[in-house]
Amino acid sequence: MHSGRWRRKWPGGIGFPDTLGNPRKECHVRIGRFCHHGPARKRSSGGTSMADKEMQTFAALVIQFRSGLLKHAQRILGNAADAEDLVQHALDEAWKERLHLQGPEAFRAWTGRVINTRAISLLRHHRAEQRKAVNAGWVTVLADDPEETEGSELWTFIQEKDLREAVERLPPQQREVFHLRAQGRSYVSIGAQVGRSTGTVGWWLHQVREQLRERLQPIAEERRLSVGTWH
């Protein structure tokens, strides 16, 4: 899922330690570039400029909340690299709105909402892209079941790797039938290839959907729940 489009480093950025288990890695927050569009303000003799004070205040908030924001983003996206990019985006936006974010609680709530909104957008886009991929038929097999319509929104939170891992755990015969159906083959065609009746093919596909739903639904529900549980 990681596209790398947000991953970047800016000159003059302030580095903070990575809070996802890589203490030596630098996670750059673009602060200096946001301070002025023109020349820097002059400091009074022996004093600190307003821009420096803003930067210090913002940096303190980043240090306080970045770890929690990363964990929250990773719970939704299921991917550490994408979560880091998403948090960077939220911090970029927070810097632009810094004058309106008065105090730690306002900063925490606002960045959490940005992450929730952007994460949902990313997941929906990713789901649409998956449907265009060669193995988009995998998702189509799940949609064969008319009972799936009501809970189809949940699959927004399932990534290709989740589905791939679940498919690999299917029994060999069911996995073969699943792949054939994902290629657009009819029940009759599948039955002829595997030497089974169309009724057996239909039953196996029903079992496949049940097993995949059993394995993937908890993952999807946890990620959907995470969107509304940023504390």
PDB file of N, CA and C in Angstrom, residues 12-47:
ATOM      1  N   GLY A  12      16.423  22.029   7.002  1.00  0.00           N
ATOM      2  CA  GLY A  12      16.051  22.862   8.132  1.00  0.00           C
ATOM      3  C   GLY A  12      15.025  22.226   9.028  1.00  0.00           C
ATOM      4  N   GLY A  13      14.605  20.984   8.723  1.00  0.00           N
ATOM      5  CA  GLY A  13      13.623  20.312   9.567  1.00  0.00           C
ATOM      6  C   GLY A  13      14.246  19.899  10.882  1.00  0.00           C
ATOM      7  N   ILE A  14      13.396  19.688  11.869  1.00  0.00           N
ATOM      8  CA  ILE A  14      13.874  19.239  13.171  1.00  0.00           C
ATOM      9  C   ILE A  14      13.683  17.745  13.265  1.00  0.00           C
ATOM     10  N   GLY A  15      14.711  17.010  13.641  1.00  0.00           N
ATOM     11  CA  GLY A  15      14.620  15.557  13.701  1.00  0.00           C
ATOM     12  C   GLY A  15      14.132  15.077  15.051  1.00  0.00           C
ATOM     13  N   PHE A  16      13.252  14.080  15.046  1.00  0.00           N
ATOM     14  CA  PHE A  16      12.780  13.454  16.270  1.00  0.00           C
ATOM     15  C   PHE A  16      13.005  11.960  16.152  1.00  0.00           C
ATOM     16  N   PRO A  17      13.283  11.271  17.261  1.00  0.00           N
ATOM     17  CA  PRO A  17      13.510   9.833  17.180  1.00  0.00           C
ATOM     18  C   PRO A  17      12.255   9.106  16.739  1.00  0.00           C
ATOM     19  N   ASP A  18      12.441   8.041  15.945  1.00  0.00           N
ATOM     20  CA  ASP A  18      11.330   7.211  15.489  1.00  0.00           C
ATOM     21  C   ASP A  18      10.750   6.473  16.681  1.00  0.00           C
ATOM     22  N   THR A  19       9.448   6.571  16.887  1.00  0.00           N
ATOM     23  CA  THR A  19       8.825   5.952  18.060  1.00  0.00           C
ATOM     24  C   THR A  19       8.197   4.611  17.737  1.00  0.00           C
ATOM     25  N   LEU A  20       8.501   4.045  16.561  1.00  0.00           N
ATOM     26  CA  LEU A  20       7.998   2.712  16.244  1.00  0.00           C
ATOM     27  C   LEU A  20       9.094   1.667  16.377  1.00  0.00           C
ATOM     28  N   GLY A  21      10.067   1.916  17.250  1.00  0.00           N
ATOM     29  CA  GLY A  21      11.068   0.898  17.519  1.00  0.00           C
ATOM     30  C   GLY A  21      12.397   1.117  16.842  1.00  0.00           C
ATOM     31  N   ASN A  22      12.624   2.250  16.214  1.00  0.00           N
ATOM     32  CA  ASN A  22      13.893   2.538  15.563  1.00  0.00           C
ATOM     33  C   ASN A  22      14.457   3.830  16.132  1.00  0.00           C
ATOM     34  N   PRO A  23      15.053   3.764  17.340  1.00  0.00           N
ATOM     35  CA  PRO A  23      15.436   4.983  18.051  1.00  0.00           C
ATOM     36  C   PRO A  23      16.467   5.836  17.338  1.00  0.00           C
ATOM     37  N   ARG A  24      17.232   5.250  16.416  1.00  0.00           N
ATOM     38  CA  ARG A  24      18.269   6.039  15.764  1.00  0.00           C
ATOM     39  C   ARG A  24      17.789   6.669  14.463  1.00  0.00           C
ATOM     40  N   LYS A  25      16.632   6.275  13.999  1.00  0.00           N
ATOM     41  CA  LYS A  25      16.122   6.815  12.749  1.00  0.00           C
ATOM     42  C   LYS A  25      15.580   8.220  12.967  1.00  0.00           C
ATOM     43  N   GLU A  26      15.800   9.104  12.020  1.00  0.00           N
ATOM     44  CA  GLU A  26      15.322  10.474  12.144  1.00  0.00           C
ATOM     45  C   GLU A  26      14.009  10.651  11.401  1.00  0.00           C
ATOM     46  N   CYS A  27      13.033  11.210  12.071  1.00  0.00           N
ATOM     47  CA  CYS A  27      11.740  11.514  11.462  1.00  0.00           C
ATOM     48  C   CYS A  27      11.629  13.030  11.400  1.00  0.00           C
ATOM     49  N   HIS A  28      11.797  13.596  10.242  1.00  0.00           N
ATOM     50  CA  HIS A  28      11.903  15.048  10.117  1.00  0.00           C
ATOM     51  C   HIS A  28      10.536  15.706  10.073  1.00  0.00           C
ATOM     52  N   VAL A  29      10.376  16.734  10.867  1.00  0.00           N
ATOM     53  CA  VAL A  29       9.149  17.517  10.894  1.00  0.00           C
ATOM     54  C   VAL A  29       9.449  18.876  10.294  1.00  0.00           C
ATOM     55  N   ARG A  30       8.730  19.221   9.277  1.00  0.00           N
ATOM     56  CA  ARG A  30       8.996  20.484   8.588  1.00  0.00           C
ATOM     57  C   ARG A  30       8.457  21.627   9.424  1.00  0.00           C
ATOM     58  N   ILE A  31       9.361  22.281  10.122  1.00  0.00           N
ATOM     59  CA  ILE A  31       8.969  23.403  10.964  1.00  0.00           C
ATOM     60  C   ILE A  31       9.585  24.693  10.436  1.00  0.00           C
ATOM     61  N   GLY A  32      10.887  24.675  10.197  1.00  0.00           N
ATOM     62  CA  GLY A  32      11.564  25.881   9.767  1.00  0.00           C
ATOM     63  C   GLY A  32      10.986  26.478   8.501  1.00  0.00           C
ATOM     64  N   ARG A  33      10.572  25.633   7.553  1.00  0.00           N
ATOM     65  CA  ARG A  33      10.042  26.105   6.280  1.00  0.00           C
ATOM     66  C   ARG A  33       8.698  26.803   6.436  1.00  0.00           C
ATOM     67  N   PHE A  34       8.003  26.554   7.565  1.00  0.00           N
ATOM     68  CA  PHE A  34       6.691  27.136   7.781  1.00  0.00           C
ATOM     69  C   PHE A  34       6.762  28.496   8.471  1.00  0.00           C
ATOM     70  N   CYS A  35       7.919  28.852   8.977  1.00  0.00           N
ATOM     71  CA  CYS A  35       7.990  30.027   9.846  1.00  0.00           C
ATOM     72  C   CYS A  35       7.690  31.328   9.108  1.00  0.00           C
ATOM     73  N   HIS A  36       8.300  31.486   7.936  1.00  0.00           N
ATOM     74  CA  HIS A  36       8.152  32.764   7.241  1.00  0.00           C
ATOM     75  C   HIS A  36       8.133  32.540   5.744  1.00  0.00           C
ATOM     76  N   HIS A  37       7.413  33.369   5.057  1.00  0.00           N
ATOM     77  CA  HIS A  37       7.476  33.380   3.606  1.00  0.00           C
ATOM     78  C   HIS A  37       8.497  34.416   3.144  1.00  0.00           C
ATOM     79  N   GLY A  38       8.871  35.283   4.041  1.00  0.00           N
ATOM     80  CA  GLY A  38       9.852  36.312   3.720  1.00  0.00           C
ATOM     81  C   GLY A  38      11.060  36.167   4.618  1.00  0.00           C
ATOM     82  N   PRO A  39      11.859  37.227   4.751  1.00  0.00           N
ATOM     83  CA  PRO A  39      13.041  37.169   5.605  1.00  0.00           C
ATOM     84  C   PRO A  39      12.664  36.907   7.056  1.00  0.00           C
ATOM     85  N   ALA A  40      13.541  36.248   7.758  1.00  0.00           N
ATOM     86  CA  ALA A  40      13.282  35.947   9.173  1.00  0.00           C
ATOM     87  C   ALA A  40      13.228  37.230   9.986  1.00  0.00           C
ATOM     88  N   ARG A  41      12.374  37.205  10.995  1.00  0.00           N
ATOM     89  CA  ARG A  41      12.271  38.376  11.865  1.00  0.00           C
ATOM     90  C   ARG A  41      13.535  38.501  12.715  1.00  0.00           C
ATOM     91  N   LYS A  42      13.914  39.728  12.955  1.00  0.00           N
ATOM     92  CA  LYS A  42      15.101  39.941  13.760  1.00  0.00           C
ATOM     93  C   LYS A  42      14.791  39.724  15.227  1.00  0.00           C
ATOM     94  N   ARG A  43      15.732  39.131  15.910  1.00  0.00           N
ATOM     95  CA  ARG A  43      15.564  38.931  17.337  1.00  0.00           C
ATOM     96  C   ARG A  43      15.963  40.199  18.084  1.00  0.00           C
ATOM     97  N   SER A  44      15.265  40.423  19.161  1.00  0.00           N
ATOM     98  CA  SER A  44      15.686  41.520  20.025  1.00  0.00           C
ATOM     99  C   SER A  44      16.957  41.102  20.731  1.00  0.00           C
ATOM    100  N   SER A  45      17.699  42.064  21.201  1.00  0.00           N
ATOM    101  CA  SER A  45      18.986  41.779  21.826  1.00  0.00           C
ATOM    102  C   SER A  45      18.820  40.818  22.994  1.00  0.00           C
ATOM    103  N   GLY A  46      19.470  39.654  22.865  1.00  0.00           N
ATOM    104  CA  GLY A  46      19.442  38.671  23.942  1.00  0.00           C
ATOM    105  C   GLY A  46      18.120  37.961  24.082  1.00  0.00           C
ATOM    106  N   GLY A  47      17.167  38.187  23.177  1.00  0.00           N
ATOM    107  CA  GLY A  47      15.849  37.580  23.302  1.00  0.00           C
ATOM    108  C   GLY A  47      15.623  36.479  22.288  1.00  0.00           C
TER     109      GLY A  47
END
